[in-house]
């Protein structure tokens, strides 16, 4: 697995360097200017989850997976290394982005808020959710899978706007607030640290489910 | 006999194409040529061997192991060259080597550098800047640098100049001097196979037409050149393909002795080349 991760690092060195600088810089600055802790995790989730998929999309473009899978590596190992590589990259960007949010002079969020268990869990939730949904789509449809996900989200948004009078907006708000409310409920019933661990465990399970689905699709993929 | 590659009843259907009940074996210490017209299924067979596509049925054993169950072990003992050399286009050759080498436990960097030198590979150049021939040379250098026991080469000589092609054929002949090793070599350039292949497997329309020792094929198959009498109904079963042109009739048969007995001095009988066999078997039922 280390061989595959090393391969990806060599393969995308320049791209990773640029993305790992630009995205956290952008989010770090953005985060220092807003104090809405609900929007920020969604936004960072989208941006960070997109980076590894853009990287793998480049391999899709060069058709180099045919070569990669001819090397002594099983599909499970190949995919597992991609998940680990992606999580490593996303977490690194998230960490740098969060540090920048705090470090930018005049920032509106305190270190305690940025690194508080609620915002951390919420951010990780959106990273895991967006990456976890997009990865199987990407495996099945290539770069088009990312577009499918984004287009479906936009269509849902447009539909919501069109039918906003006939849709109970309170229900929609409840759905959107399900995650922060869930985290809050977990914290009040278990206490902050056990709730944090439980949240991480749920995210790990979700990510494993995404990996299992991706692997099932990847095993069927033909090159 | 111990086989480097043993394929039994392999089948695969996709996109209107069907590979049907394909079986052949390659013993250790030999080179097998895989020939057939475009779209015959050669690349499909190679992709199935490498587990790049899923088989519908049958069995593939490589170096005594099932190609799915023993995938890691097999691939570390297997050198490959794809018909289109898909590597990481934006990397330099030196960096492609860096990504490939760690995957092989027996990677021999000295051998790679020796081959890179011999093939005049510019290691500092990006892969995408190379000609097809140079890309093929790089793929060959990589395939020959990790002490592989089986080489699977899909059209390795296309894009190569005749001088390098001959050098490569010599290399492949030297490779199998160690009798534990073997080469499966798919190509359209059948003259290459006449030089070095020990076995020829001919695939057409997803089915094996024959898989036999080269000398047996070249000894038994002849082209009969004569007049319209070759078209007589009683000879129809003898011929595998017939071409009728303005200057007479040419027909291919796998029964050289029978052809000589029937036509004697009435026709010219010449040993068939692999190209003749491919041509007549593919196009040999109409007018030239």
mmCIF file with all atom_site columns, C-alpha atoms in Angstrom, chain B residues 6 47 69 103 205 207 222 250 261 267:
data_model
loop_
_atom_site.group_PDB
_atom_site.id
_atom_site.type_symbol
_atom_site.label_atom_id
_atom_site.label_alt_id
_atom_site.label_comp_id
_atom_site.label_asym_id
_atom_site.label_entity_id
_atom_site.label_seq_id
_atom_site.pdbx_PDB_ins_code
_atom_site.Cartn_x
_atom_site.Cartn_y
_atom_site.Cartn_z
_atom_site.occupancy
_atom_site.B_iso_or_equiv
_atom_site.pdbx_formal_charge
_atom_site.auth_seq_id
_atom_site.auth_comp_id
_atom_site.auth_asym_id
_atom_site.auth_atom_id
_atom_site.pdbx_PDB_model_num
ATOM 1  C CA . UNK B 1 6   ? -2.339  -22.432 -19.382 1.00 0.00 ? 6   UNK B CA 1
ATOM 2  C CA . UNK B 1 47  ? -6.262  -8.124  -20.661 1.00 0.00 ? 47  UNK B CA 1
ATOM 3  C CA . UNK B 1 69  ? -6.190  -16.096 -6.571  1.00 0.00 ? 69  UNK B CA 1
ATOM 4  C CA . UNK B 1 103 ? 6.281   -2.583  -6.852  1.00 0.00 ? 103 UNK B CA 1
ATOM 5  C CA . UNK B 1 205 ? -13.532 -13.830 -34.367 1.00 0.00 ? 205 UNK B CA 1
ATOM 6  C CA . UNK B 1 207 ? -12.116 -18.316 -31.388 1.00 0.00 ? 207 UNK B CA 1
ATOM 7  C CA . UNK B 1 222 ? 0.828   -24.542 -48.348 1.00 0.00 ? 222 UNK B CA 1
ATOM 8  C CA . UNK B 1 250 ? -4.741  -19.257 -55.102 1.00 0.00 ? 250 UNK B CA 1
ATOM 9  C CA . UNK B 1 261 ? -1.022  -35.709 -54.508 1.00 0.00 ? 261 UNK B CA 1
ATOM 10 C CA . UNK B 1 267 ? -0.349  -26.248 -59.913 1.00 0.00 ? 267 UNK B CA 1
#
